[in-house]
Short mmCIF file of C-alpha atoms in Angstrom, two decimals:
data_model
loop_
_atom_site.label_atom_id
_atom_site.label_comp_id
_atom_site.label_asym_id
_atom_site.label_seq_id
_atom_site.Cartn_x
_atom_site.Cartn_y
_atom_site.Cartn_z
CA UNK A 937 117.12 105.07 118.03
CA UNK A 938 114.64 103.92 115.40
CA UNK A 939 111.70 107.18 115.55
CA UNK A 940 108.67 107.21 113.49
CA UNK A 941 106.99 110.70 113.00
CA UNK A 942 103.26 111.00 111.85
CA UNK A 943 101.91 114.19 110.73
CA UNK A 944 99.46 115.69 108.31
CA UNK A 945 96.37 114.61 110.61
CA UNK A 946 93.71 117.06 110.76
CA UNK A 947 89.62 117.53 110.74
CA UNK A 948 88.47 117.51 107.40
CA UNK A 949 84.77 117.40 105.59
CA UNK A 950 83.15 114.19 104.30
CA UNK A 951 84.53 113.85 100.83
CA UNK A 952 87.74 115.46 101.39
CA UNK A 953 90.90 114.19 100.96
CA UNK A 954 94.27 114.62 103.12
CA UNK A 955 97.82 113.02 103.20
CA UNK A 956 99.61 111.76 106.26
CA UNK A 957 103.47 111.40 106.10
CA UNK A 958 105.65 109.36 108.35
CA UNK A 959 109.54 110.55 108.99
CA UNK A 960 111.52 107.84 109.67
CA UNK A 961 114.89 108.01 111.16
CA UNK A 962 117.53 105.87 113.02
CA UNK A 963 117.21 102.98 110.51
CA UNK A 964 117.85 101.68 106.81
CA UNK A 965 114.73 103.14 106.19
CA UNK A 966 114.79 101.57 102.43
CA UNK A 967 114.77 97.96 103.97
CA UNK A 968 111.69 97.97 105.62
CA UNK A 969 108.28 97.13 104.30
CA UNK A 970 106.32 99.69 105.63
CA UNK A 971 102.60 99.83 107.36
CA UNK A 972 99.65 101.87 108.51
CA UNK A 973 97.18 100.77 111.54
CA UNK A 974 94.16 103.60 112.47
CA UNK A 975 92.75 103.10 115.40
CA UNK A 976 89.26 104.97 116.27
CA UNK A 977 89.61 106.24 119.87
CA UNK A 978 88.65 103.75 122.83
CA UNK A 979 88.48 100.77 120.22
CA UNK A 980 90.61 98.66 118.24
CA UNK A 981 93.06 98.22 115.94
CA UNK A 982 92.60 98.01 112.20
CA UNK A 983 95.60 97.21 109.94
CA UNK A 984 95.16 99.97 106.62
CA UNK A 985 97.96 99.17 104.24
CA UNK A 986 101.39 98.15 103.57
CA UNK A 987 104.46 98.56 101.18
CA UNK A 988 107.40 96.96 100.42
CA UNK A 989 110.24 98.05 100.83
CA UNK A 990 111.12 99.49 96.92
CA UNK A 991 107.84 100.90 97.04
CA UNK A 992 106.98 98.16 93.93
CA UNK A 993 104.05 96.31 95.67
CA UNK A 994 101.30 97.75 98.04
CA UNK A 995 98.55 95.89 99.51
CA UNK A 996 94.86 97.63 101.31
CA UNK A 997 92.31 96.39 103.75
CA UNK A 998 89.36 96.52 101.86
CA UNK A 999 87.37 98.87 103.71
CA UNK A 1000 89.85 101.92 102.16
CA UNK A 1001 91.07 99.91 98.92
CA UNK A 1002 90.27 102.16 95.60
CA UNK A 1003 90.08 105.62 98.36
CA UNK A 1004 93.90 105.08 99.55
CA UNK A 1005 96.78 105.23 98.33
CA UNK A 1006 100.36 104.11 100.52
CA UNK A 1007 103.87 105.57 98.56
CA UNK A 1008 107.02 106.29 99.93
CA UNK A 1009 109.80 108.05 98.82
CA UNK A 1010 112.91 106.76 100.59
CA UNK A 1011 115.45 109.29 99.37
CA UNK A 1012 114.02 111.39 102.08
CA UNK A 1013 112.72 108.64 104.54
CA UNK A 1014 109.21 109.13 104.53
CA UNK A 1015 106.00 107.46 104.11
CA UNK A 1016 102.74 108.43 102.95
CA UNK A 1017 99.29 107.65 103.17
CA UNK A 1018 96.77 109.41 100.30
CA UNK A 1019 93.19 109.20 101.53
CA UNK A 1020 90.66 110.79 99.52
CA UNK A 1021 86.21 110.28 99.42
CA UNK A 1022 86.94 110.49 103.47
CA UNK A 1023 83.59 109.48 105.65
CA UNK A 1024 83.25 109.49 109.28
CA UNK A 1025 84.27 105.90 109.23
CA UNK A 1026 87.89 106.65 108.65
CA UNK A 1027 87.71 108.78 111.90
CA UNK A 1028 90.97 107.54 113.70
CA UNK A 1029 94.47 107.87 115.08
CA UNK A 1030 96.68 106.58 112.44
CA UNK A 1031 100.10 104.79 113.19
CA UNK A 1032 103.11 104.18 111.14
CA UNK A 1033 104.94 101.05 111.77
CA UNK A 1034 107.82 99.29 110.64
CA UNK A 1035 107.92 95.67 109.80
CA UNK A 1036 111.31 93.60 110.55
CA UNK A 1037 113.45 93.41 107.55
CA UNK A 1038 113.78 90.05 107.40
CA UNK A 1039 111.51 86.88 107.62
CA UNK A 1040 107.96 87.02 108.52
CA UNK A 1041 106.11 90.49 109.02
CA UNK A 1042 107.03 91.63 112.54
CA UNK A 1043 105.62 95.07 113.16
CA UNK A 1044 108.61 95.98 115.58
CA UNK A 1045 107.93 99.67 116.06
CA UNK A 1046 105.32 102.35 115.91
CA UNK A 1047 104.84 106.05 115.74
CA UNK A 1048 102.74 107.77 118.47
CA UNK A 1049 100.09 108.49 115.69
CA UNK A 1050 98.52 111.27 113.76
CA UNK A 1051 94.81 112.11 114.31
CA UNK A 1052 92.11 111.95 111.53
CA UNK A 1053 88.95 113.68 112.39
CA UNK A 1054 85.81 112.86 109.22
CA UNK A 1055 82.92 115.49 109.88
CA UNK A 1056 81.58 118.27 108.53
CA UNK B 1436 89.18 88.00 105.13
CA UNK B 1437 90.87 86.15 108.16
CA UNK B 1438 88.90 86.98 111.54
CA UNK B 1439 90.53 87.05 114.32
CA UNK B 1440 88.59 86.31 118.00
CA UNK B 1441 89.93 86.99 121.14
CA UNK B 1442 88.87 85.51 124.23
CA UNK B 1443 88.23 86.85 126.94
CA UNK B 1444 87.21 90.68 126.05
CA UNK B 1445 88.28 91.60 129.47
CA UNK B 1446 89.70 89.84 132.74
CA UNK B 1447 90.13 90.78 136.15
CA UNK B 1448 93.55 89.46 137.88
CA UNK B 1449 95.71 90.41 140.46
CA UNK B 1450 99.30 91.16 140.71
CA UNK B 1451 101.51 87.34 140.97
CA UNK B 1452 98.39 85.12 139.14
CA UNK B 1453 99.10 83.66 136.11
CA UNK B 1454 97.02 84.97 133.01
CA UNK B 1455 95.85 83.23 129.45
CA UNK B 1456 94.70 85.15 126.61
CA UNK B 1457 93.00 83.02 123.31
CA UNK B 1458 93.02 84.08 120.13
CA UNK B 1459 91.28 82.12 117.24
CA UNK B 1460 91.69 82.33 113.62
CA UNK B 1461 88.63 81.73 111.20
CA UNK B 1462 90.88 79.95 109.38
CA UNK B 1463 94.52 78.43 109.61
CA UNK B 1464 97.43 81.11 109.72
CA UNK B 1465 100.33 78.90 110.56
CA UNK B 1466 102.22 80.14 113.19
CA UNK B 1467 102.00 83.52 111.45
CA UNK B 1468 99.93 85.56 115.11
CA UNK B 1469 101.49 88.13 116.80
CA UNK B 1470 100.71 89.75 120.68
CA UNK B 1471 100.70 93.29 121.22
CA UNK B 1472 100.11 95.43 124.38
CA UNK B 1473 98.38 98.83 124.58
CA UNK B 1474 98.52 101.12 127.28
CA UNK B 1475 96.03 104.23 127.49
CA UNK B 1476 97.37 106.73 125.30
CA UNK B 1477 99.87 105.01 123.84
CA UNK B 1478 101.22 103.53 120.69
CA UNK B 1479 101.00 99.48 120.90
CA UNK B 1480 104.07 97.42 121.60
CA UNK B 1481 105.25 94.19 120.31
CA UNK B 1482 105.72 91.33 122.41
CA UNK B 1483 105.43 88.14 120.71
CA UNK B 1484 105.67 87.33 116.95
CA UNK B 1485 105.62 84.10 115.03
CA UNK B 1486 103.73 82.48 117.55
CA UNK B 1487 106.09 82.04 120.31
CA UNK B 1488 109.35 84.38 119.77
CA UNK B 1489 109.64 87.04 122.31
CA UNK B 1490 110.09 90.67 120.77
CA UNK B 1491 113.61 92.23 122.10
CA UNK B 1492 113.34 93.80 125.48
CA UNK B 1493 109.88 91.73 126.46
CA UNK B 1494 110.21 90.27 129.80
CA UNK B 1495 109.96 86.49 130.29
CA UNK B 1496 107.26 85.62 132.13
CA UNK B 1497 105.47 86.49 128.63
CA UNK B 1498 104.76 83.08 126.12
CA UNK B 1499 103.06 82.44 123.29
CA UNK B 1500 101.99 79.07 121.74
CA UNK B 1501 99.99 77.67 119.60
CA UNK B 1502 99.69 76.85 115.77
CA UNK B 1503 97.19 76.52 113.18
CA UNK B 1504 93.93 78.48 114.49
CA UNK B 1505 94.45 78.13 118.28
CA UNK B 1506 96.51 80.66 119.48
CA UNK B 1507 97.49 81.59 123.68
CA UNK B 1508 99.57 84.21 125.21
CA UNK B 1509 100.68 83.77 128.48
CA UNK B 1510 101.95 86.09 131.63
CA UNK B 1511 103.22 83.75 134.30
CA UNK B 1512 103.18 86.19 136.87
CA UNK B 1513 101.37 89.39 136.54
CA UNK B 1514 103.25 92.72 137.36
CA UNK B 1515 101.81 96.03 138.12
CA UNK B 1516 102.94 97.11 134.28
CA UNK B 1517 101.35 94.61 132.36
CA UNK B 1518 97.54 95.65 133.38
CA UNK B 1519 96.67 96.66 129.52
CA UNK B 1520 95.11 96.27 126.62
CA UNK B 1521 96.37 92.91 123.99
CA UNK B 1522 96.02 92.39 120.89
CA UNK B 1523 96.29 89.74 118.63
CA UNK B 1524 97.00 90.16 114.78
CA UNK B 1525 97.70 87.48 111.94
CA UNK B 1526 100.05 88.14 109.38
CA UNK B 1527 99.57 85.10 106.87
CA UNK B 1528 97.71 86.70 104.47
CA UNK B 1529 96.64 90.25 103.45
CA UNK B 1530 94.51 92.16 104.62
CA UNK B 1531 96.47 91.86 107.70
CA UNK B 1532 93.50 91.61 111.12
CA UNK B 1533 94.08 92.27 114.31
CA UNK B 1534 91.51 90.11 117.59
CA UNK B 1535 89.15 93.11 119.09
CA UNK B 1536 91.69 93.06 122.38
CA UNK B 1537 91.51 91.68 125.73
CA UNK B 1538 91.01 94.62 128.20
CA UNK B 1539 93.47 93.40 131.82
CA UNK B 1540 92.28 95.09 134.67
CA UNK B 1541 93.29 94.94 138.35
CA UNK B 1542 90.92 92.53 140.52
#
């Protein structure tokens, strides 16, 4: 059973900086490209950041590009999200997801989300 | 960036009617739009990705079509379950974007 496992979340002051890992378990973990979506309570969704599968080539929304910084280290399955100069605007549930190995992106699974909370 | 519009923001339907969603790219995306579903509280599923293929385990009476910048997603009979949240989301180009949902509420 493929299981995605956010943690790291937290409350933390404007400036700050925090890391959120992923565990990922019950697939080839080091096939996948990998994403993060946040999602600020009661509205939508905002796609964050992704990585391929080797870890060689990353790509960022623009509204965290320069602050964030997506790695992985897939000798032990995990993902990880670096966020540093944190405002309220980053205020969200973050998910990790899993794209389809193959072919087009396909975001075929997500975590249940780890909770950022921006405020001093 | 690619913006993605959905249309309606919310609907009102009852269980058996048959239910479109739109979704409109500022731009042309190819058949590169997937559907999602959100329930309150929980993570957001997959149903449809590449425009019309129907994510493993998705039920049927669930279709997607469209190409280009004109996107639909379609429930052909509404069940109890599917009263949700959908989203949209283009993958052609990074940064990825996502429609700002379609709220489906019981009439």
């Amino acid at each position: 059973e493929v299981q995605l496992v956010e943690s790291g979340g937290g409350l933390v002051q404007p400036g700050g900086s925090l890391r959120l890992s992923c565990a990922a378990s019950g697939f080839t973990f080091s096939r996948h490209w990998m994403h993060w979506v946040r999602q600020v309570p009661g509205k939508g969704l905002e796609w964050v950041s992704r990585i391929k599968s080797d870890g060689t080539r990353t790509h960022y929304a623009d509204s965290v590009k320069g602050r964030f910084i997506i790695s992985r280290d897939n000798a032990k399955n995990t993902l990880y999200l670096q966020m540093s100069s944190l405002t309220d605007e980053d205020t969200a549930l973050y998910y990790c997801v899993r794209d389809f190995p193959e072919g087009p992106t396909r975001l075929d699974y997500w975590g249940q989300g780890t909770l950022v909370a921006v405020s001093s | 960036d690619i913006q993605m519009t959905q249309s309606p923001s919310s609907l009102s339907a009852s269980v058996g009617d048959k239910v479109t969603i739109t979704c409109r790219a500022s731009q042309t995306i190819d058949i590169y739009l997937s559907w999602f579903q959100q329930k309150p509280g929980r993570a957001p599923k997959l149903l449809i990705y590449t425009t019309s293929n129907l994510h493993s385990g998705v039920p049927s009476r669930f279709s997607g079509s469209g190409s280009g910048a004109d996107f639909t997603l379609t429930i052909s009979s509404l069940q109890p379950e599917d009263f949700a949240t959908y989203y949209c989301q283009q993958s052609y180009s990074t940064p990825y974007t996502f429609g700002q949902g379609t709220k489906l509420e019981i009439k």
